[in-house]
Short mmCIF file of C-alpha atoms and ligand atoms in Angstrom, two decimals:
data_model
loop_
_atom_site.label_atom_id
_atom_site.label_comp_id
_atom_site.label_asym_id
_atom_site.label_seq_id
_atom_site.Cartn_x
_atom_site.Cartn_y
_atom_site.Cartn_z
CA MET A 25 35.76 -7.72 19.32
CA ARG A 26 35.44 -4.76 17.14
CA ASN A 27 38.89 -2.93 15.80
CA ILE A 28 38.09 0.63 17.59
CA ILE A 29 41.79 1.84 16.07
CA SER A 30 39.44 2.90 13.13
CA PHE A 31 37.62 5.34 15.05
CA SER A 32 37.79 8.61 13.38
CA ALA A 33 36.87 12.02 14.53
CA LEU A 34 33.82 11.86 12.19
CA THR A 35 32.47 8.79 14.15
CA LEU A 36 32.81 10.12 17.76
CA LEU A 37 31.16 13.04 16.51
CA LEU A 38 28.42 10.73 14.99
CA LEU A 39 28.17 8.73 18.07
CA ASN A 40 27.65 11.91 20.23
CA CYS A 41 24.80 13.21 18.14
CA GLY A 42 23.09 9.74 17.95
CA GLY A 43 22.24 7.96 20.98
CA SER A 44 18.99 8.85 22.91
CA VAL A 45 15.71 8.76 23.18
CA THR A 46 15.10 12.19 23.69
CA ALA A 47 16.10 13.03 20.13
CA GLN A 48 14.16 16.03 18.34
CA ASP A 49 11.77 15.65 15.32
CA ASP A 50 15.00 16.69 12.91
CA GLU A 51 17.73 14.70 15.10
CA PHE A 52 18.49 11.31 13.66
CA LEU A 53 17.94 8.71 16.18
CA TYR A 54 20.18 5.98 16.71
CA ASP A 55 18.22 3.02 18.07
CA THR A 56 17.16 -0.13 16.81
CA PHE A 57 13.47 -1.68 16.21
CA PRO A 58 11.89 -4.01 18.61
CA PRO A 59 13.08 -7.54 18.71
CA GLY A 60 10.88 -9.45 16.05
CA PHE A 61 9.96 -6.33 13.94
CA MET A 62 9.35 -7.70 10.39
CA TRP A 63 11.14 -6.37 7.27
CA GLY A 64 9.96 -6.72 3.96
CA GLN A 65 9.79 -6.08 0.00
CA ALA A 66 6.58 -5.39 -1.88
CA THR A 67 5.51 -6.15 -5.44
CA SER A 68 2.04 -6.89 -7.11
CA ALA A 69 0.76 -9.39 -9.64
CA TYR A 70 -0.01 -7.24 -12.46
CA GLN A 71 3.20 -4.74 -12.35
CA VAL A 72 5.71 -7.75 -11.93
CA GLU A 73 3.97 -11.14 -12.79
CA GLY A 74 3.66 -10.99 -16.84
CA GLY A 75 2.29 -14.14 -18.91
CA TRP A 76 -1.02 -12.34 -18.54
CA ASN A 77 -3.01 -14.75 -21.09
CA GLU A 78 -0.85 -18.04 -20.20
CA ASP A 79 -1.56 -21.30 -18.30
CA GLY A 80 -5.90 -20.19 -18.73
CA LYS A 81 -5.28 -16.96 -16.95
CA GLY A 82 -8.75 -14.65 -17.61
CA GLU A 83 -8.47 -11.02 -18.36
CA SER A 84 -8.33 -8.18 -15.97
CA ILE A 85 -9.42 -4.30 -16.47
CA TRP A 86 -5.57 -3.79 -16.62
CA ASP A 87 -4.80 -6.13 -19.36
CA THR A 88 -8.02 -4.25 -21.26
CA TRP A 89 -6.95 -0.80 -20.21
CA SER A 90 -3.39 -1.11 -21.23
CA HIS A 91 -4.09 -3.11 -24.09
CA GLU A 92 -6.56 -0.50 -25.63
CA ASN A 93 -4.72 2.25 -23.79
CA LEU A 94 -8.10 4.18 -23.43
CA GLY A 95 -7.63 7.95 -23.70
CA GLY A 96 -3.95 7.46 -23.96
CA ASN A 97 -3.49 7.54 -20.53
CA ILE A 98 -0.68 5.34 -20.32
CA ALA A 99 2.69 7.33 -20.57
CA ASP A 100 4.71 5.29 -22.90
CA GLY A 101 1.72 3.11 -24.40
CA SER A 102 3.13 0.14 -22.39
CA ASN A 103 1.64 -2.74 -20.99
CA GLY A 104 2.17 -5.48 -18.30
CA ASP A 105 1.90 -8.24 -20.84
CA VAL A 106 5.68 -9.30 -19.86
CA ALA A 107 6.73 -6.94 -17.18
CA CYS A 108 9.29 -8.45 -15.07
CA ASP A 109 8.34 -11.88 -16.22
CA SER A 110 8.12 -12.92 -12.41
CA TYR A 111 5.61 -15.55 -13.60
CA HIS A 112 8.65 -17.48 -15.18
CA LYS A 113 11.26 -15.70 -12.95
CA TYR A 114 9.87 -16.00 -9.60
CA ALA A 115 13.03 -18.06 -8.28
CA ASP A 116 15.31 -15.08 -9.30
CA ASP A 117 12.82 -12.77 -7.38
CA ILE A 118 13.30 -15.08 -4.42
CA LYS A 119 17.17 -15.25 -4.55
CA ILE A 120 17.30 -11.66 -4.35
CA LEU A 121 14.55 -11.73 -1.21
CA LYS A 122 17.04 -14.11 0.35
CA ASP A 123 19.96 -11.80 -0.49
CA LEU A 124 18.64 -8.67 1.27
CA GLY A 125 17.66 -10.71 4.08
CA VAL A 126 14.00 -9.90 4.59
CA ASN A 127 11.60 -11.48 6.68
CA PHE A 128 8.37 -11.18 4.40
CA TYR A 129 7.70 -10.74 0.97
CA ARG A 130 4.21 -9.18 0.02
CA PHE A 131 2.92 -10.05 -3.63
CA SER A 132 -0.29 -10.08 -5.00
CA ILE A 133 -2.59 -12.73 -6.32
CA ALA A 134 -3.94 -11.71 -9.59
CA TRP A 135 -7.67 -12.64 -9.36
CA ALA A 136 -8.33 -13.78 -12.94
CA ARG A 137 -5.00 -15.90 -12.85
CA VAL A 138 -6.90 -18.38 -10.33
CA ILE A 139 -10.77 -17.34 -10.89
CA PRO A 140 -10.48 -16.34 -14.86
CA THR A 141 -13.92 -14.70 -14.86
CA GLY A 142 -13.78 -13.63 -11.52
CA ARG A 143 -16.85 -15.92 -10.65
CA VAL A 144 -15.84 -19.36 -8.74
CA ALA A 145 -19.27 -20.53 -10.37
CA ASP A 146 -17.50 -20.34 -13.92
CA GLY A 147 -14.27 -22.47 -12.47
CA VAL A 148 -10.91 -22.43 -11.02
CA ASN A 149 -7.81 -22.42 -12.93
CA GLN A 150 -5.18 -25.07 -11.68
CA ALA A 151 -2.55 -23.91 -13.10
CA GLY A 152 -2.63 -20.45 -11.49
CA ILE A 153 -3.13 -21.97 -8.29
CA ASP A 154 0.12 -23.96 -8.87
CA TYR A 155 1.92 -20.91 -9.75
CA TYR A 156 1.16 -19.40 -6.65
CA ASN A 157 2.09 -22.75 -4.99
CA ARG A 158 5.31 -22.70 -6.53
CA LEU A 159 6.10 -19.34 -5.70
CA ILE A 160 5.04 -19.67 -1.56
CA ASP A 161 7.14 -23.11 -1.46
CA GLY A 162 9.93 -21.34 -2.56
CA LEU A 163 9.92 -18.30 -0.25
CA LEU A 164 9.13 -20.54 2.65
CA ALA A 165 11.93 -23.06 1.85
CA GLU A 166 14.31 -19.85 2.17
CA GLY A 167 12.41 -18.56 5.88
CA ILE A 168 10.83 -15.94 4.09
CA GLU A 169 7.09 -15.35 4.81
CA PRO A 170 4.52 -15.09 2.09
CA PHE A 171 2.47 -11.76 2.99
CA VAL A 172 -0.22 -12.00 0.42
CA THR A 173 -2.80 -9.25 -0.85
CA LEU A 174 -5.93 -10.44 -2.64
CA TYR A 175 -6.80 -7.88 -4.40
CA HIS A 176 -4.11 -5.12 -6.20
CA TRP A 177 -6.46 -3.69 -8.78
CA ASP A 178 -6.49 -6.40 -11.51
CA LEU A 179 -10.44 -6.94 -11.11
CA PRO A 180 -11.20 -9.76 -13.77
CA MET A 181 -12.97 -8.51 -16.85
CA GLY A 182 -15.71 -10.73 -16.20
CA LEU A 183 -16.86 -8.72 -13.02
CA GLU A 184 -16.23 -5.38 -14.62
CA VAL A 185 -18.92 -6.13 -17.61
CA THR A 186 -21.58 -6.41 -14.92
CA GLY A 187 -20.52 -3.06 -13.06
CA GLY A 188 -17.53 -4.00 -10.92
CA TRP A 189 -16.97 -2.30 -7.69
CA LEU A 190 -20.28 -0.65 -8.45
CA ASN A 191 -22.52 -3.64 -8.37
CA ASP A 192 -22.93 -4.81 -4.91
CA SER A 193 -22.98 -8.56 -6.01
CA ILE A 194 -19.18 -8.03 -6.20
CA VAL A 195 -19.46 -8.57 -2.40
CA ASP A 196 -19.94 -12.23 -2.76
CA ASP A 197 -17.74 -12.92 -5.52
CA PHE A 198 -14.99 -11.60 -3.49
CA GLU A 199 -15.90 -13.75 -0.60
CA ASP A 200 -15.83 -16.72 -2.57
CA TYR A 201 -12.45 -15.83 -4.14
CA SER A 202 -11.21 -15.35 -0.23
CA ARG A 203 -12.41 -18.84 0.24
CA VAL A 204 -10.49 -20.58 -2.67
CA ALA A 205 -7.25 -18.59 -1.34
CA PHE A 206 -7.88 -19.22 2.22
CA ARG A 207 -8.23 -22.81 1.26
CA GLU A 208 -5.28 -23.34 -1.31
CA PHE A 209 -2.90 -21.36 0.30
CA GLY A 210 -3.72 -20.72 4.21
CA ASP A 211 -1.97 -23.59 5.25
CA ARG A 212 1.10 -21.85 4.54
CA VAL A 213 0.32 -18.22 4.02
CA LYS A 214 -0.04 -16.48 7.67
CA TYR A 215 -0.57 -12.86 6.89
CA TRP A 216 -3.40 -11.98 4.59
CA LEU A 217 -4.39 -8.59 2.89
CA THR A 218 -7.89 -8.25 1.51
CA PHE A 219 -7.52 -4.56 -0.66
CA ASN A 220 -4.13 -2.29 -1.55
CA GLU A 221 -5.23 1.32 -1.47
CA PRO A 222 -9.31 0.99 -2.23
CA HIS A 223 -8.78 5.08 -1.84
CA VAL A 224 -7.02 4.74 -5.17
CA PHE A 225 -8.89 2.40 -7.14
CA CYS A 226 -12.38 3.77 -5.90
CA LEU A 227 -11.02 6.98 -7.47
CA ALA A 228 -9.17 6.14 -10.30
CA ARG A 229 -10.75 6.25 -14.18
CA TRP A 230 -9.56 2.68 -14.98
CA ASN A 231 -11.59 1.33 -11.93
CA TYR A 232 -14.36 1.99 -14.21
CA LEU A 233 -13.12 1.77 -17.57
CA SER A 234 -15.41 3.69 -19.82
CA GLN A 235 -17.86 4.82 -17.33
CA ASN A 236 -16.33 8.09 -16.33
CA PRO A 237 -16.45 8.69 -12.33
CA PHE A 238 -15.11 12.06 -12.40
CA VAL A 239 -18.74 14.07 -12.28
CA GLU A 240 -19.43 16.41 -9.61
CA PRO A 241 -20.28 16.07 -7.31
CA PRO A 242 -18.75 12.46 -6.52
CA GLU A 243 -20.72 9.29 -5.80
CA LYS A 244 -19.72 6.81 -7.85
CA PRO A 245 -16.24 6.60 -5.04
CA TYR A 246 -18.78 6.17 -2.26
CA ILE A 247 -20.48 3.75 -3.67
CA CYS A 248 -17.64 1.74 -4.72
CA ALA A 249 -16.03 2.03 -1.18
CA HIS A 250 -19.26 0.73 0.18
CA ASN A 251 -18.78 -2.25 -1.48
CA VAL A 252 -15.13 -2.63 -0.88
CA VAL A 253 -15.93 -2.56 2.85
CA LYS A 254 -18.53 -5.09 2.73
CA ALA A 255 -16.45 -7.35 0.66
CA HIS A 256 -13.69 -6.73 3.09
CA ALA A 257 -15.27 -7.23 6.13
CA LEU A 258 -17.00 -10.59 4.68
CA SER A 259 -13.65 -12.15 3.93
CA PHE A 260 -12.35 -11.49 7.41
CA ARG A 261 -15.53 -12.95 8.76
CA LEU A 262 -14.81 -15.85 6.80
CA TYR A 263 -11.19 -16.46 7.63
CA ASP A 264 -12.06 -15.82 11.13
CA ALA A 265 -14.76 -18.29 11.25
CA GLU A 266 -13.79 -21.01 8.83
CA PHE A 267 -9.86 -20.79 8.49
CA ARG A 268 -8.07 -19.25 11.62
CA PRO A 269 -8.72 -22.00 14.27
CA THR A 270 -7.08 -24.14 11.93
CA GLN A 271 -4.39 -21.63 9.94
CA ASN A 272 -3.74 -19.56 12.45
CA GLY A 273 -2.77 -16.34 10.50
CA THR A 274 -3.78 -12.58 10.54
CA ILE A 275 -5.42 -10.62 8.17
CA GLY A 276 -6.52 -6.94 7.80
CA ILE A 277 -6.34 -4.30 4.78
CA THR A 278 -4.01 -1.95 3.47
CA LEU A 279 -4.80 1.69 3.26
CA ASN A 280 -2.85 4.68 1.93
CA THR A 281 -2.68 8.19 2.75
CA ASN A 282 -0.44 10.85 2.68
CA TRP A 283 -0.03 13.15 6.26
CA ALA A 284 -2.21 16.38 5.74
CA ALA A 285 -0.37 18.69 8.15
CA PRO A 286 -2.08 21.74 9.25
CA LYS A 287 -0.72 24.38 7.06
CA ASN A 288 0.07 26.22 10.20
CA PRO A 289 0.37 24.05 13.14
CA ASN A 290 -0.92 26.37 15.67
CA ASN A 291 -4.02 27.54 13.49
CA THR A 292 -7.05 25.70 14.87
CA ASP A 293 -8.71 26.06 11.40
CA ASP A 294 -5.97 24.62 9.69
CA GLN A 295 -5.80 21.73 12.37
CA ALA A 296 -9.69 21.21 11.89
CA ALA A 297 -8.74 20.83 8.22
CA SER A 298 -5.91 18.28 8.75
CA PHE A 299 -8.73 16.46 10.90
CA ARG A 300 -10.98 16.17 7.91
CA SER A 301 -8.79 15.48 5.49
CA MET A 302 -7.11 12.29 7.26
CA HIS A 303 -11.00 11.11 7.93
CA PHE A 304 -11.81 11.47 4.19
CA SER A 305 -8.52 9.42 3.24
CA PHE A 306 -7.96 6.93 5.99
CA GLY A 307 -10.89 7.25 8.28
CA TRP A 308 -13.07 6.69 5.17
CA TRP A 309 -12.18 3.20 5.41
CA ALA A 310 -10.70 2.74 8.91
CA ASN A 311 -13.82 3.71 10.45
CA PRO A 312 -16.41 1.35 9.38
CA ILE A 313 -13.78 -1.46 9.85
CA ILE A 314 -12.92 -0.63 12.92
CA ARG A 315 -15.77 1.10 14.58
CA GLY A 316 -18.98 0.08 11.94
CA GLU A 317 -19.23 3.58 10.55
CA TYR A 318 -18.04 6.29 8.42
CA PRO A 319 -16.45 8.68 10.27
CA PRO A 320 -18.99 11.13 11.65
CA ILE A 321 -17.33 14.15 9.99
CA MET A 322 -17.80 12.46 6.61
CA ARG A 323 -21.11 11.66 7.20
CA GLU A 324 -22.04 15.48 8.31
CA LEU A 325 -20.42 16.88 5.44
CA VAL A 326 -21.75 14.64 2.55
CA ASP A 327 -25.33 14.49 4.13
CA ARG A 328 -25.58 18.12 4.35
CA LYS A 329 -23.97 18.57 0.83
CA SER A 330 -26.29 15.99 -0.69
CA GLN A 331 -29.40 17.45 0.88
CA GLU A 332 -28.55 20.98 -0.24
CA ALA A 333 -28.34 19.98 -3.32
CA GLY A 334 -32.16 18.61 -3.53
CA ARG A 335 -31.21 14.87 -3.12
CA ASN A 336 -33.57 12.60 -1.13
CA SER A 337 -30.52 10.50 -0.21
CA SER A 338 -27.23 11.01 1.00
CA ARG A 339 -24.45 10.64 -1.94
CA LEU A 340 -22.37 8.78 1.44
CA PRO A 341 -24.55 5.18 1.98
CA SER A 342 -25.18 3.79 5.38
CA PHE A 343 -24.65 0.42 6.75
CA ASP A 344 -27.76 -1.02 8.38
CA ALA A 345 -28.18 -2.84 11.29
CA GLN A 346 -26.71 -6.45 10.18
CA TRP A 347 -23.75 -4.88 7.95
CA THR A 348 -22.76 -2.36 10.98
CA GLU A 349 -22.38 -5.97 12.89
CA ILE A 350 -20.47 -7.54 10.50
CA ILE A 351 -18.21 -4.58 9.54
CA ASN A 352 -17.61 -3.42 13.06
CA GLY A 353 -13.83 -4.62 14.14
CA SER A 354 -13.42 -6.66 11.05
CA THR A 355 -9.61 -6.57 11.10
CA ASP A 356 -6.83 -7.86 12.74
CA PHE A 357 -4.54 -4.84 12.00
CA LEU A 358 -3.81 -1.78 9.78
CA GLY A 359 -1.83 -1.90 6.72
CA ILE A 360 -0.61 1.56 5.38
CA ASN A 361 1.25 2.57 2.34
CA HIS A 362 2.76 6.00 2.64
CA TYR A 363 5.20 7.71 0.40
CA SER A 364 4.34 11.56 0.63
CA SER A 365 3.03 14.33 2.75
CA HIS A 366 1.30 17.88 1.90
CA PHE A 367 -0.12 20.91 3.77
CA VAL A 368 -3.86 21.87 4.04
CA GLU A 369 -6.22 24.43 5.08
CA TYR A 370 -9.90 25.12 4.81
CA SER A 371 -11.39 25.93 1.64
CA ASN A 372 -15.15 26.55 0.18
CA THR A 373 -13.96 26.35 -3.21
CA SER A 374 -12.18 22.57 -3.93
CA THR A 375 -14.25 20.40 -6.04
CA TRP A 376 -14.28 16.52 -6.21
CA MET A 377 -13.28 14.79 -2.68
CA ASP A 378 -11.72 17.98 -1.53
CA GLY A 379 -15.18 19.80 -2.03
CA ASP A 380 -16.65 17.61 0.25
CA ALA A 381 -14.23 17.80 2.59
CA GLU A 382 -13.77 21.50 2.35
CA VAL A 383 -9.69 21.28 2.13
CA LYS A 384 -7.47 22.61 0.02
CA GLY A 385 -3.85 21.00 -0.43
CA SER A 386 -0.47 22.76 -0.79
CA GLY A 387 3.10 21.67 -0.81
CA ASP A 388 6.39 23.86 0.29
CA PRO A 389 8.56 25.24 -2.01
CA SER A 390 11.93 23.90 0.17
CA TRP A 391 10.68 20.37 0.19
CA GLU A 392 12.91 17.98 -2.09
CA GLN A 393 11.09 16.09 -4.59
CA ASN A 394 11.31 12.39 -5.92
CA GLY A 395 11.77 11.87 -9.75
CA ILE A 396 8.22 11.91 -10.55
CA GLY A 397 7.48 15.21 -8.60
CA TRP A 398 6.11 14.00 -4.88
CA SER A 399 7.40 15.76 -1.97
CA ILE A 400 9.60 14.28 0.49
CA VAL A 401 8.79 14.92 3.99
CA PRO A 402 10.48 12.11 6.30
CA TRP A 403 8.80 13.87 9.16
CA GLY A 404 5.02 13.35 7.82
CA PHE A 405 5.47 9.79 7.91
CA ARG A 406 6.22 9.61 11.77
CA LYS A 407 3.02 12.30 12.22
CA LEU A 408 0.63 9.64 10.21
CA LEU A 409 2.10 6.60 12.16
CA THR A 410 1.56 8.55 15.23
CA TRP A 411 -1.77 9.62 14.56
CA MET A 412 -3.12 6.27 12.98
CA HIS A 413 -1.84 5.05 16.72
CA GLU A 414 -3.57 7.30 18.66
CA GLU A 415 -6.83 7.17 16.29
CA TYR A 416 -7.05 4.00 15.97
CA SER A 417 -4.79 2.00 18.27
CA TYR A 418 -3.98 -0.95 16.35
CA PRO A 419 -1.10 -3.21 15.15
CA ILE A 420 0.03 -1.30 12.17
CA TYR A 421 2.26 -3.24 9.07
CA VAL A 422 3.85 -0.71 6.54
CA THR A 423 3.33 -2.26 3.49
CA GLU A 424 4.60 0.22 0.96
CA ASN A 425 7.18 2.90 1.29
CA GLY A 426 9.41 4.08 -1.33
CA TYR A 427 11.11 6.59 -3.87
CA GLY A 428 10.23 6.93 -7.49
CA GLY A 429 12.44 7.89 -10.15
CA ARG A 430 12.19 9.20 -13.25
CA GLY A 431 13.71 7.47 -16.49
CA ASP A 432 16.79 5.42 -16.24
CA GLU A 433 18.74 6.03 -12.84
CA GLY A 434 21.12 3.30 -13.34
CA LEU A 435 22.24 1.84 -10.15
CA ASP A 436 23.54 4.58 -8.35
CA ASP A 437 20.46 5.70 -6.50
CA GLU A 438 21.89 8.23 -3.74
CA PRO A 439 18.35 9.68 -3.32
CA ARG A 440 16.71 6.67 -2.62
CA VAL A 441 19.21 5.53 -0.37
CA ARG A 442 18.82 8.73 1.80
CA TYR A 443 14.86 8.49 1.22
CA TYR A 444 14.97 5.05 3.03
CA ARG A 445 17.29 6.08 5.72
CA ASN A 446 14.92 8.96 6.42
CA TYR A 447 11.69 7.59 6.41
CA ILE A 448 12.40 4.66 8.03
CA ASN A 449 14.03 6.53 10.99
CA GLU A 450 10.87 8.52 11.23
CA MET A 451 9.17 5.24 11.55
CA LEU A 452 11.60 4.20 14.32
CA LYS A 453 10.59 7.69 16.23
CA SER A 454 7.25 6.78 15.79
CA ILE A 455 7.53 3.62 17.70
CA LYS A 456 10.20 4.47 20.31
CA LEU A 457 9.36 8.09 21.35
CA ASP A 458 5.63 7.77 19.86
CA GLY A 459 4.51 4.12 21.44
CA ALA A 460 3.17 3.27 18.00
CA ASP A 461 2.57 -0.72 17.69
CA VAL A 462 4.45 -0.87 14.02
CA ARG A 463 5.28 -4.39 13.63
CA GLY A 464 6.89 -4.50 9.95
CA TYR A 465 7.81 -2.43 7.07
CA ALA A 466 8.09 -3.37 3.28
CA ALA A 467 9.88 -1.21 0.96
CA TRP A 468 8.12 -0.69 -2.46
CA SER A 469 9.71 -2.22 -4.64
CA LEU A 470 11.86 -4.98 -4.87
CA ILE A 471 12.17 -4.52 -8.45
CA ASP A 472 11.54 -1.93 -10.95
CA ASN A 473 8.23 -2.79 -12.57
CA TYR A 474 5.06 -1.87 -14.58
CA GLU A 475 3.93 1.62 -12.94
CA TRP A 476 0.41 1.71 -13.89
CA GLU A 477 -0.39 4.80 -15.86
CA LEU A 478 3.14 5.75 -15.69
CA GLY A 479 4.33 2.75 -17.63
CA TYR A 480 7.88 2.20 -17.42
CA THR A 481 8.80 5.45 -17.40
CA ALA A 482 9.09 5.47 -13.43
CA ARG A 483 11.28 3.10 -11.43
CA PHE A 484 10.64 2.48 -7.82
CA GLY A 485 13.15 -0.53 -7.29
CA ILE A 486 15.85 -1.28 -5.12
CA HIS A 487 16.90 -3.49 -7.93
CA TYR A 488 17.51 -2.50 -11.59
CA LEU A 489 15.85 -3.96 -14.55
CA ASN A 490 17.13 -3.51 -18.25
CA TYR A 491 13.96 -3.83 -20.13
CA SER A 492 15.41 -4.87 -23.40
CA ASP A 493 17.91 -7.59 -21.62
CA PRO A 494 16.12 -10.60 -22.67
CA ASN A 495 17.11 -12.17 -19.15
CA LEU A 496 15.39 -9.19 -17.18
CA THR A 497 18.43 -9.75 -15.04
CA ARG A 498 17.79 -8.32 -11.46
CA ILE A 499 20.61 -5.86 -10.44
CA PRO A 500 20.97 -4.47 -7.09
CA LYS A 501 21.19 -0.69 -6.86
CA ASP A 502 22.65 1.09 -3.99
CA SER A 503 19.45 1.01 -2.11
CA ALA A 504 19.28 -2.28 -2.05
CA ILE A 505 22.97 -2.84 -0.33
CA SER A 506 21.93 0.19 2.28
CA LEU A 507 18.63 -1.57 2.96
CA THR A 508 20.18 -5.12 3.38
CA LYS A 509 22.41 -3.29 6.26
CA ILE A 510 19.48 -1.79 7.55
CA PHE A 511 17.32 -4.91 7.96
CA ALA A 512 20.57 -6.75 9.26
CA ASP A 513 21.33 -4.34 12.19
CA ASN A 514 17.56 -4.21 12.60
CA GLY A 515 17.69 -0.40 12.46
CA PHE A 516 20.28 2.39 13.53
CA PRO A 517 22.37 1.15 16.38
CA ALA A 518 24.27 3.59 17.86
CA ASN A 519 27.32 2.14 17.13
CA GLU A 520 26.54 2.22 13.04
CA SER A 521 29.11 4.63 12.44
CA LEU A 522 31.61 1.82 13.21
CA LEU A 523 30.70 -0.13 10.29
CA ILE A 524 31.03 3.05 7.69
CA VAL A 525 34.25 4.24 8.74
C1 GBH B 29 1.09 2.43 -4.47
O1 GBH B 29 0.04 3.84 -4.71
C2 GBH B 29 0.48 1.26 -5.50
O2 GBH B 29 0.02 0.31 -4.40
C3 GBH B 29 1.63 0.81 -6.43
O3 GBH B 29 1.01 -0.35 -6.86
C4 GBH B 29 2.74 1.46 -6.93
O4 GBH B 29 3.11 1.08 -7.66
C5 GBH B 29 3.08 2.37 -5.77
O5 GBH B 29 2.30 2.96 -4.69
C6 GBH B 29 4.11 3.65 -6.43
O6 GBH B 29 3.27 4.52 -6.97
O7 GBH B 29 1.04 13.77 -4.87
O8 GBH B 29 3.31 14.10 -3.85
O9 GBH B 29 0.90 13.99 -2.73
C7 GBH B 29 0.44 4.90 -4.55
C8 GBH B 29 -0.38 6.04 -4.26
C9 GBH B 29 -1.34 8.17 -3.69
C10 GBH B 29 0.97 7.56 -3.50
C11 GBH B 29 -0.86 9.35 -4.17
C12 GBH B 29 1.42 8.74 -3.63
C13 GBH B 29 0.42 11.30 -4.00
C14 GBH B 29 1.70 11.89 -3.81
N1 GBH B 29 -0.01 7.25 -4.57
N2 GBH B 29 -0.01 9.76 -3.62
S1 GBH B 29 1.92 13.85 -4.02
#
């Protein structure tokens, strides 16, 4: 029995405005997540592992890009050679995951650690496989499900030099890599993601190393995307045909997008801009994978612009009948990484992808920002999840969501505590009030880590790392403590305030 004597006036007030499923947008919803909802944490190989050239690992584009710091694009000129040293300290990661009480851990496999050149025909690296076996077995021993991303941006250099994602032979190389992963790890890994955020890497300069993709009008991103969709689908079909019958897991892809809210929600032009924007960012991938073709609005706009420019074929490629059949329905669920939102409206002066989509984005001066300037818009998360549900009606896993701090914030990370509480509450509303089928949630990130072109200048961790401490001890921030409680409560039970008085 709970000690009711500790009730305070404040508690009663919280209880009164908590409670029911009639809550409005801006009201906090006191309720819990469906039974079996999965709570987790996420990282990626290059950002945490270190051990960049150990035990036979091959080089990836991120090793090259950061070592050469081409164009001086990395804020502090740093690299992931050591990063969080999870290659050696994975047991420390498992320990903090256990303390958090998570159900799953989302990490990625470094393709070049397992297949040094990227091509199976050149050889598989047993020491790399052994590392992931140690990690997977260690997680399972603590009752934590491994949730594995096959590709989180660290393309083996052996594949980059032959054109990377612009050369369609990579589609078969990815299928071969998938086969090795399913064969070696699939007896224990039941949650697979083929790709992390193709929208980011198909538009990123480091994805193309020396080749500049930023030429108008955009073409390379569409070619990259086309190969990624095919590679995803082959991996899915392979799993389905050869591994699912005995391994019984589930496989999907993780996409990322802001919620592109209509600038004026009642203006039909702005609503149409929001529709276009969501289909150019999210539908670009979800549509072919779920419906076998690019979103009709993309087809229409890019075909028309290509024709107007006097080209004899569209910059947006098409899938032939055979590929259409392979890609159509090639996922079990949709993964989503989400951090921020913005407003959109019609524009005919935008460039690059926004030019094709005929949109322009803007923020709102009243929105709070995280330490690296991304707007904090919790309600956008609910809108996005509900839109995904209404548009595609698939099971959803949130595979990343988090707060980026600038510089050394120490352990008192109140803005991150608030960010998680408010974003997770909006996810709860999307499930309870709008019917979205969201099955799990991973916070980004378990630990401070190498933030790509921001190097170590930005921190997303709920555990702090002092990078000059030779032990790289993982220390819980306040956000780790508050997430532990949300996970244990499975949300925000109406009597939650009893626990805080
Ligand atoms: C993810 O990408 C990555 O998967 C992960 O590796 C990375 O460490 C993590 O996020 C943190 O960055 O300018 O306010 O509109 C994030 C992709 C795309 C998220 C752009 C933020 C713009 C925010 N990002 N988006 S805003």
